[in-house]
Coordinates of C-alpha atoms in Angstrom, one line a residue:
M572 CA 0.1 0.1 0.0
F573 CA 2.9 2.4 0.6
G574 CA 6.3 3.1 -0.8
P575 CA 7.8 3.1 -4.3
G576 CA 5.5 0.3 -5.5
S577 CA 2.2 2.1 -4.7
E578 CA 0.0 4.1 -7.0
F579 CA 0.3 7.2 -4.9
H580 CA 4.1 7.2 -5.3
A581 CA 3.7 7.9 -9.0
F582 CA 1.8 11.0 -8.2
F583 CA 3.8 12.4 -5.3
H584 CA 6.3 14.3 -7.7
D585 CA 3.7 15.2 -10.3
P586 CA 3.8 18.9 -10.7
R587 CA -0.1 19.0 -11.2
W588 CA -0.4 17.9 -7.5
A589 CA 0.3 21.5 -6.6
L590 CA -3.0 22.6 -8.2
A591 CA -4.7 19.4 -6.7
M592 CA -3.4 20.3 -3.2
V593 CA -4.9 23.8 -3.4
R594 CA -8.3 22.3 -4.6
A595 CA -8.2 19.6 -1.8
T596 CA -7.5 22.4 0.8
V597 CA -10.5 24.4 -0.4
L598 CA -12.8 21.4 -0.1
E599 CA -11.5 20.8 3.3
A600 CA -12.0 24.4 4.4
A601 CA -15.5 24.3 3.1
H602 CA -16.4 21.8 5.8
P603 CA -17.5 23.8 8.7
Q604 CA -15.5 22.0 11.4
I605 CA -12.3 22.2 9.3
G606 CA -12.9 25.8 8.2
A607 CA -13.3 26.9 11.9
A608 CA -10.3 25.0 13.0
L609 CA -8.2 26.6 10.3
L610 CA -9.3 30.0 11.2
D611 CA -8.6 29.6 14.9
N612 CA -5.5 27.5 14.9
S613 CA -3.8 27.5 11.5
T614 CA -0.9 29.6 10.2
F615 CA -2.0 29.0 6.5
V616 CA -2.5 32.7 5.9
T617 CA 0.6 34.3 7.6
H618 CA 3.0 31.4 6.9
P619 CA 1.7 29.6 3.9
W620 CA 5.1 28.3 2.6
R621 CA 6.0 26.8 5.9
R622 CA 2.6 25.1 6.1
L623 CA 3.2 23.8 2.5
R624 CA 6.5 22.4 3.4
N625 CA 5.2 20.7 6.5
T626 CA 2.3 19.2 4.6
F627 CA 4.5 17.7 2.0
L628 CA 6.9 16.4 4.6
S629 CA 4.0 14.7 6.5
L630 CA 2.7 13.0 3.4
Q631 CA 6.2 11.9 2.4
R632 CA 6.6 10.3 5.9
M633 CA 3.1 8.7 5.8
F634 CA 3.4 7.2 2.2
G635 CA 7.0 6.2 2.4
A636 CA 8.4 2.7 2.6
D637 CA 9.5 2.8 6.4
D638 CA 6.7 1.5 8.6
A639 CA 8.4 2.8 11.7
V640 CA 8.6 6.5 10.2
R641 CA 4.9 6.1 9.2
H642 CA 3.6 5.1 12.5
R643 CA 5.7 7.8 14.3
E644 CA 4.2 10.5 12.0
A645 CA 0.7 9.1 12.6
D646 CA 1.2 9.4 16.3
R647 CA 2.5 12.9 15.9
L648 CA -0.5 13.9 13.8
R649 CA -2.9 12.5 16.4
R650 CA -1.2 14.4 19.2
L651 CA -1.4 17.6 17.1
H652 CA -5.0 17.3 16.3
T653 CA -5.9 16.3 20.0
R654 CA -4.9 19.9 20.9
I655 CA -7.3 21.5 18.2
S656 CA -10.8 21.9 19.4
G657 CA -13.3 24.8 20.1
T658 CA -16.4 26.5 18.7
D659 CA -17.0 28.5 15.5
G660 CA -18.8 31.9 15.1
Q661 CA -22.2 30.2 15.2
R662 CA -21.3 28.3 18.5
R663 CA -20.9 25.0 16.7
P664 CA -18.3 22.7 18.2
Y665 CA -15.3 21.6 16.1
D666 CA -12.8 18.9 17.0
A667 CA -9.9 18.0 14.8
M668 CA -10.1 14.4 16.2
D669 CA -13.6 13.9 14.9
P670 CA -13.3 10.6 12.9
A671 CA -15.8 11.9 10.2
V672 CA -13.8 15.0 9.8
R673 CA -10.5 13.3 9.4
A674 CA -11.9 10.9 6.9
W675 CA -13.1 13.9 4.8
V676 CA -9.6 15.2 4.8
V677 CA -8.4 11.9 3.2
A678 CA -11.3 11.9 0.8
T679 CA -10.5 15.3 -0.6
L680 CA -6.9 14.2 -1.3
F681 CA -8.0 11.1 -3.1
E682 CA -10.8 12.9 -5.1
S683 CA -8.5 15.7 -5.9
T684 CA -5.9 13.3 -7.3
V685 CA -8.4 11.7 -9.5
T686 CA -9.8 15.0 -10.7
M687 CA -6.1 16.1 -11.4
C688 CA -5.7 13.2 -13.9
R689 CA -9.0 13.8 -15.5
L690 CA -8.4 17.6 -16.0
G691 CA -4.9 16.9 -17.2
G692 CA -6.2 14.7 -20.1
Q693 CA -5.1 11.3 -18.5
P694 CA -8.1 9.9 -16.5
L695 CA -7.2 7.0 -14.4
E696 CA -8.2 3.5 -15.4
Q697 CA -10.7 1.9 -13.1
A698 CA -8.3 -0.7 -11.8
V699 CA -5.7 1.9 -11.1
M700 CA -8.3 4.2 -9.3
E701 CA -9.5 1.3 -7.1
R702 CA -5.8 0.5 -6.1
L703 CA -5.3 4.2 -5.3
Y704 CA -8.5 4.4 -3.3
E705 CA -7.3 1.4 -1.2
E706 CA -4.1 3.1 -0.5
F707 CA -5.9 6.2 0.8
R708 CA -8.0 4.0 3.0
A709 CA -4.9 2.3 4.3
Y710 CA -3.5 5.9 5.0
L711 CA -6.7 6.6 7.1
A712 CA -6.3 3.3 8.9
V713 CA -2.8 4.2 10.0
M714 CA -4.0 7.6 11.3
D715 CA -7.1 6.5 13.0
G716 CA -6.8 2.7 13.3
D717 CA -10.0 2.3 11.2
A718 CA -10.5 2.7 7.5
D719 CA -14.2 2.3 7.7
R720 CA -15.0 5.9 8.0
L721 CA -14.5 5.8 4.2
P722 CA -16.7 3.4 2.3
L723 CA -15.4 0.0 1.5
T724 CA -15.7 0.3 -2.3
L725 CA -15.0 2.9 -4.8
S726 CA -18.6 3.0 -6.1
E727 CA -19.8 3.7 -2.6
F728 CA -17.2 6.4 -2.1
W729 CA -18.6 8.5 -4.9
R730 CA -22.0 8.4 -3.3
Y731 CA -20.5 9.4 0.0
F732 CA -18.4 12.2 -1.5
D733 CA -21.5 13.6 -3.3
R734 CA -23.5 13.5 0.0
V735 CA -20.9 15.4 2.0
V736 CA -20.7 18.0 -0.8
E737 CA -24.4 18.4 -0.9
E738 CA -25.2 18.3 2.7
D739 CA -22.2 19.4 4.7
L740 CA -20.0 21.8 2.8
E741 CA -20.5 25.6 3.2
N742 CA -19.2 28.8 1.8
T743 CA -17.0 29.3 5.0
E744 CA -14.8 32.2 5.8
A745 CA -11.8 30.0 5.6
L746 CA -12.7 29.0 2.0
R747 CA -13.1 32.7 1.1
I748 CA -9.8 33.6 2.5
I749 CA -8.1 30.9 0.6
L750 CA -9.8 31.8 -2.7
Y751 CA -9.9 35.7 -2.5
K752 CA -7.2 36.8 0.1
L753 CA -4.5 34.2 0.3
F754 CA -3.5 34.4 -3.3
D755 CA -4.0 38.2 -3.6
H756 CA -1.8 38.8 -0.6
L757 CA 0.5 35.8 -0.6
P758 CA 3.7 36.7 1.0
A759 CA 6.9 36.0 -0.8
P760 CA 8.7 32.8 0.0
P761 CA 12.0 33.1 1.8
A762 CA 13.7 32.5 -1.6
L763 CA 12.3 35.7 -3.0
D764 CA 12.5 37.8 0.2
G765 CA 14.0 41.2 -0.7
L766 CA 12.6 41.2 -4.3
P767 CA 9.2 42.7 -3.7
T768 CA 8.7 44.0 -7.3
L769 CA 9.5 40.7 -8.8
W770 CA 7.2 38.8 -6.5
A771 CA 4.3 41.3 -6.7
T772 CA 4.5 41.1 -10.6
G773 CA 4.4 37.3 -10.6
R774 CA 1.6 37.2 -7.9
A775 CA -0.5 39.7 -9.7
F776 CA -0.7 37.2 -12.8
A777 CA -0.5 33.8 -11.0
G778 CA -2.9 34.5 -8.0
P779 CA -6.1 35.3 -10.0
L780 CA -5.2 32.4 -12.3
V781 CA -4.8 29.8 -9.5
G782 CA -8.0 31.2 -7.9
A783 CA -10.1 30.9 -11.0
V784 CA -8.7 27.3 -11.9
T785 CA -9.4 26.2 -8.4
V786 CA -13.0 27.5 -8.4
A787 CA -13.7 26.0 -11.9
S788 CA -12.4 22.6 -10.7
L789 CA -14.8 22.4 -7.8
P790 CA -18.0 20.3 -8.0
E791 CA -20.5 22.3 -9.9
S792 CA -23.3 21.7 -7.4
F793 CA -21.2 23.2 -4.6
R794 CA -20.1 26.3 -6.8
R795 CA -23.7 27.1 -7.4
R796 CA -24.9 26.5 -3.8
A797 CA -21.8 28.5 -2.4
G798 CA -22.4 31.4 -4.9
L799 CA -19.0 31.1 -6.3
P800 CA -18.4 32.9 -9.6
D801 CA -18.9 31.2 -12.9
I802 CA -16.2 32.7 -15.1
P803 CA -16.7 32.3 -18.8
G804 CA -14.1 30.0 -20.3
A805 CA -13.0 28.9 -16.8
E806 CA -13.3 25.2 -17.6
T807 CA -11.1 25.5 -20.7
L808 CA -8.6 27.6 -18.6
T809 CA -8.6 24.9 -16.0
Q810 CA -7.9 22.1 -18.4
T811 CA -5.2 24.2 -20.1
A812 CA -3.6 24.9 -16.7
Y813 CA -3.5 21.3 -15.7
L814 CA -2.1 20.2 -19.1
A815 CA 0.5 23.0 -19.1
V816 CA 1.7 22.3 -15.6
G817 CA 1.7 18.6 -16.4
L818 CA 4.3 19.0 -19.2
A819 CA 6.9 19.6 -16.5
R820 CA 6.5 15.7 -16.0
F821 CA 8.8 15.3 -19.0
L822 CA 11.7 17.2 -17.6
P823 CA 14.8 15.0 -16.8
E824 CA 14.4 12.8 -13.7
G825 CA 15.4 14.6 -10.5
W826 CA 14.7 18.1 -11.8
L827 CA 11.3 18.3 -10.4
R828 CA 11.1 16.6 -7.0
T829 CA 8.4 17.8 -4.6
D830 CA 10.5 17.6 -1.5
A831 CA 13.4 19.5 -3.2
L832 CA 11.1 22.2 -4.5
A833 CA 9.5 22.7 -1.1
N834 CA 12.9 22.8 0.6
L835 CA 14.0 25.4 -1.9
L836 CA 10.9 27.6 -1.4
T837 CA 11.3 27.6 2.3
A838 CA 15.2 27.7 2.5
S839 CA 16.6 31.0 4.0
P840 CA 18.8 32.7 1.4
D841 CA 21.3 33.3 4.2
G842 CA 21.7 29.7 5.1
D843 CA 24.8 27.7 4.3
D844 CA 23.2 24.5 2.9
P845 CA 23.4 23.9 -0.9
A846 CA 19.8 24.9 -1.5
A847 CA 20.1 28.1 0.4
R848 CA 23.4 29.0 -1.4
T849 CA 21.5 28.4 -4.7
V850 CA 18.7 30.7 -3.6
G851 CA 21.1 33.4 -2.4
A852 CA 23.0 33.3 -5.7
V853 CA 19.7 33.6 -7.7
R854 CA 18.5 36.4 -5.6
D855 CA 21.8 38.3 -5.8
G856 CA 21.8 37.9 -9.5
V857 CA 18.3 39.4 -9.8
K858 CA 19.3 42.3 -7.6
R859 CA 22.3 43.1 -9.6
A860 CA 20.2 43.0 -12.7
G861 CA 17.6 45.3 -11.1
A862 CA 20.4 47.7 -10.1
L863 CA 21.9 47.8 -13.6
F864 CA 18.4 48.5 -15.0
R865 CA 17.9 51.3 -12.6
L866 CA 21.4 52.7 -13.6
L867 CA 20.4 52.7 -17.2
S868 CA 16.9 54.1 -16.6
P869 CA 16.3 57.8 -16.9
L870 CA 14.0 57.8 -13.9
P871 CA 15.7 59.0 -10.6
E872 CA 16.2 56.4 -7.9
Q873 CA 13.8 56.6 -5.2
P874 CA 15.0 56.2 -1.5
G875 CA 13.8 53.1 0.0
P876 CA 13.5 51.7 3.5
P877 CA 16.6 50.4 5.2
D878 CA 17.6 46.8 4.7
A879 CA 15.2 44.7 6.6
A880 CA 18.0 42.3 7.6
V881 CA 19.7 45.0 9.7
R882 CA 16.8 47.2 10.6
P883 CA 15.4 46.5 14.2
R884 CA 11.8 45.6 14.7
G885 CA 9.4 47.9 16.4
A886 CA 7.0 46.4 18.9
E887 CA 4.1 46.3 16.6
E888 CA 6.1 44.9 13.8
F889 CA 7.4 42.1 16.1
F890 CA 3.9 41.5 17.3
R891 CA 2.7 41.1 13.6
E892 CA 5.6 39.1 12.3
V893 CA 6.4 36.9 15.2
L894 CA 3.8 36.8 17.9
D895 CA 0.6 36.8 15.9
Q896 CA 1.2 33.4 14.1
T897 CA -2.5 33.0 13.0
G898 CA -2.7 36.6 11.6
D899 CA -5.9 37.6 13.2
G900 CA -4.6 40.7 14.8
F901 CA -4.4 39.3 18.3
V902 CA -2.2 37.0 20.5
E903 CA -4.0 34.0 22.0
W904 CA -3.1 30.6 22.9
P905 CA -3.3 29.2 19.3
D906 CA -0.5 31.6 18.3
L907 CA 1.9 30.2 20.8
A908 CA 0.7 26.7 20.2
A909 CA 1.6 27.2 16.5
M910 CA 5.2 28.1 17.6
A911 CA 5.4 25.0 19.7
R912 CA 3.8 22.9 16.9
E913 CA 6.6 24.1 14.5
L914 CA 9.4 23.3 16.8
C915 CA 8.0 19.9 17.6
G916 CA 7.7 19.2 13.8
R917 CA 11.2 20.4 13.0
L918 CA 12.8 18.3 15.8
D919 CA 10.4 15.3 15.4
L920 CA 9.9 15.0 19.0
D921 CA 8.4 12.1 20.9
A922 CA 5.3 12.5 23.1
P923 CA 7.1 13.2 26.4
Q924 CA 9.4 15.9 24.8
E925 CA 6.5 17.4 22.9
N926 CA 4.4 17.7 26.1
R927 CA 7.3 19.4 27.9
L928 CA 7.6 22.0 25.2
Y929 CA 3.8 22.5 24.9
D930 CA 3.6 22.9 28.7
A931 CA 6.4 25.5 28.6
F932 CA 4.6 27.6 26.0
A933 CA 1.3 27.3 27.9
D934 CA 3.1 28.7 31.0
W935 CA 4.5 31.6 28.9
W936 CA 0.9 32.2 27.6
R937 CA -0.3 32.5 31.1
E938 CA 2.6 34.9 31.9
L939 CA 1.9 37.1 28.9
Q940 CA -1.9 37.1 29.6
A941 CA -1.4 38.2 33.2
A942 CA 1.1 41.0 32.2
L943 CA -0.4 42.3 29.0
D944 CA -4.1 41.6 28.8
T945 CA -5.3 44.8 30.3
D946 CA -8.9 44.7 29.1
G947 CA -9.4 41.1 30.4
D948 CA -10.8 39.9 27.0
G949 CA -8.6 36.9 27.1
R950 CA -6.3 38.0 24.3
I951 CA -3.5 40.5 23.7
S952 CA -3.8 43.2 21.0
A953 CA -0.9 44.8 19.3
A954 CA -1.6 48.0 21.1
E955 CA -1.6 46.2 24.6
Y956 CA 1.6 44.6 23.7
A957 CA 3.4 47.8 22.4
A958 CA 2.1 50.0 25.2
A959 CA 2.8 47.6 28.2
V960 CA 6.2 46.2 27.6
P961 CA 9.1 47.0 25.2
A962 CA 10.8 43.8 26.3
L963 CA 9.4 40.9 28.3
A964 CA 11.7 38.1 29.5
G965 CA 10.0 36.6 32.6
P966 CA 10.6 33.2 34.2
A967 CA 8.1 31.4 31.9
L968 CA 9.8 32.6 28.7
I969 CA 13.3 31.6 30.2
R970 CA 11.8 28.2 30.9
V971 CA 10.7 28.0 27.2
A972 CA 14.2 28.6 26.2
E973 CA 15.6 26.0 28.6
V974 CA 13.2 23.3 27.5
L975 CA 13.8 24.1 23.8
F976 CA 17.5 23.7 24.5
D977 CA 16.9 20.3 26.3
V978 CA 14.8 18.8 23.4
T979 CA 17.1 20.2 20.7
D980 CA 20.1 18.5 22.6
A981 CA 19.1 15.1 21.4
D982 CA 22.1 13.2 22.8
G983 CA 21.8 14.9 26.2
N984 CA 25.5 15.9 26.4
G985 CA 24.8 19.5 27.5
V986 CA 25.6 21.3 24.3
I987 CA 24.1 21.5 20.8
D988 CA 26.4 20.2 18.0
A989 CA 26.1 21.0 14.3
D990 CA 23.6 18.2 13.5
E991 CA 21.3 19.1 16.4
Y992 CA 21.6 22.8 15.3
R993 CA 20.6 21.9 11.7
A994 CA 17.6 20.0 12.8
L995 CA 16.2 23.0 14.5
F996 CA 17.2 25.8 12.2
R997 CA 17.6 23.9 9.0
T998 CA 21.0 25.5 8.4
G999 CA 24.6 25.0 9.6
F1000 CA 26.4 26.9 12.3
R1001 CA 27.1 30.5 11.8
R1002 CA 30.5 31.7 12.7
D1003 CA 29.5 33.9 15.5
L1004 CA 27.1 31.4 17.2
P1005 CA 29.0 28.3 18.4
S1006 CA 31.6 28.4 21.1
A1007 CA 35.3 27.8 20.4
D1008 CA 34.9 24.1 20.5
G1009 CA 32.4 24.0 17.8
T1010 CA 29.2 23.7 19.9
Y1011 CA 26.4 25.8 21.2
S1012 CA 26.3 26.1 25.0
R1013 CA 23.1 26.2 27.0
A1014 CA 23.9 29.8 28.2
A1015 CA 24.5 31.0 24.7
F1016 CA 21.4 29.3 23.4
V1017 CA 19.1 30.7 26.0
R1018 CA 20.6 34.2 25.7
D1019 CA 20.1 34.3 22.0
F1020 CA 16.5 33.0 22.2
L1021 CA 15.6 35.6 24.8
S1022 CA 17.2 38.2 22.7
F1023 CA 15.1 37.4 19.8
M1024 CA 11.7 36.7 21.6
A1025 CA 12.0 39.7 24.1
G1026 CA 14.4 42.1 22.6
R1027 CA 12.8 42.1 19.1
E1028 CA 16.1 41.9 17.4
R1029 CA 16.3 40.2 14.1
S1030 CA 17.9 36.8 14.1
G1031 CA 19.4 34.7 11.3
P1032 CA 18.5 31.5 13.1
Y1033 CA 15.1 32.3 14.5
D1034 CA 13.6 34.5 11.8
P1035 CA 13.0 31.4 9.5
V1036 CA 11.5 29.5 12.4
F1037 CA 8.9 32.1 13.6
A1038 CA 8.8 35.1 11.2
Q1039 CA 9.2 33.9 7.6
A1040 CA 6.3 33.0 5.5

């Protein structure tokens, strides 16, 4: 069911899967429970590239050949979802551990893969489709221990899918954000950070195109019921987009690997791994070309803001870029939980270590709330943060730093070596960070973490973890 011999493995590096993933995410967000959970807990608006990379990494672990890795990832996903529950704006409860909801997520991935092939001009044969469906049911069984939340046969699945589309899906706020806000305001990936004109130009063309293609590919009955626009020629555009993207499949083997592309998109240009060096070289080349163009242009050069890499953050900027992980304008527990979730995923922690880190962040949230929530509404606004404290490094935040050091120090020898450092920051040591013996001490680690989290100083290691998209 898994690994190189599976049907899914043939699609994992298919470039059309990028469009299919967007489509599946929209169908998930249209489910009221999932839409509410995304709004309250997800970083998909503020950190979409980070979310994309983590999603691909999780799928790679789940559908790989290693059973131990698969079950470890399934356990991690269960722990993650156990922490996500609440009520939506209509006071309806949501719970990420609801078996029916989790089955719908798997259903959207399977159905979008089938639709991807159909729109790309290569519809799946019945036997291939049935084997692929069995693989997705096996995926659900690993996650939940029971595949029966999805129908046993493929013919029954299509009736189930149509029923959920007709009876359960809604035009949720999360769906509208994905279709009409996310692509219009999509932040540049770290690879293109510092090239705002180039990114804005590409986004202005690609954003509406991806949105239109996604809407046109959704089930027609849902489009009508949700009031989504029916753009003339959109179906032809959708088929053309899938066909055009699909041509990349004929590039030489190894040129288009999903994991490599995801790593490249999220690599910090200032890192020292090969992908980061490639990104940095491309970015520097584009900047030099832009400087040459401005030199030859008759228009006078306009003064711009100071280099973001050296300009210190103000309190409101730090609040927006670092603390407000979900992008709703406030800091609440889900924002700090998102930080803990990202760290746990990077370090691939087991349950006891993960619980320690979450508990430390929960204590920090209580400390922040007690110190900064002046109006008692249970959340912290940017104004409350900026007015109350220019720097906050209380005992709970210090404890977060100490626990983060402990879980990063995988071998427990009291220092962080190069491999442990790379696991957390996805880049190698910088010259000014490790001690003389080539390690990172507890004192230096805690000091640098507190300097970033409380002092609002930009940080080469920590910005990619918490601030970059």
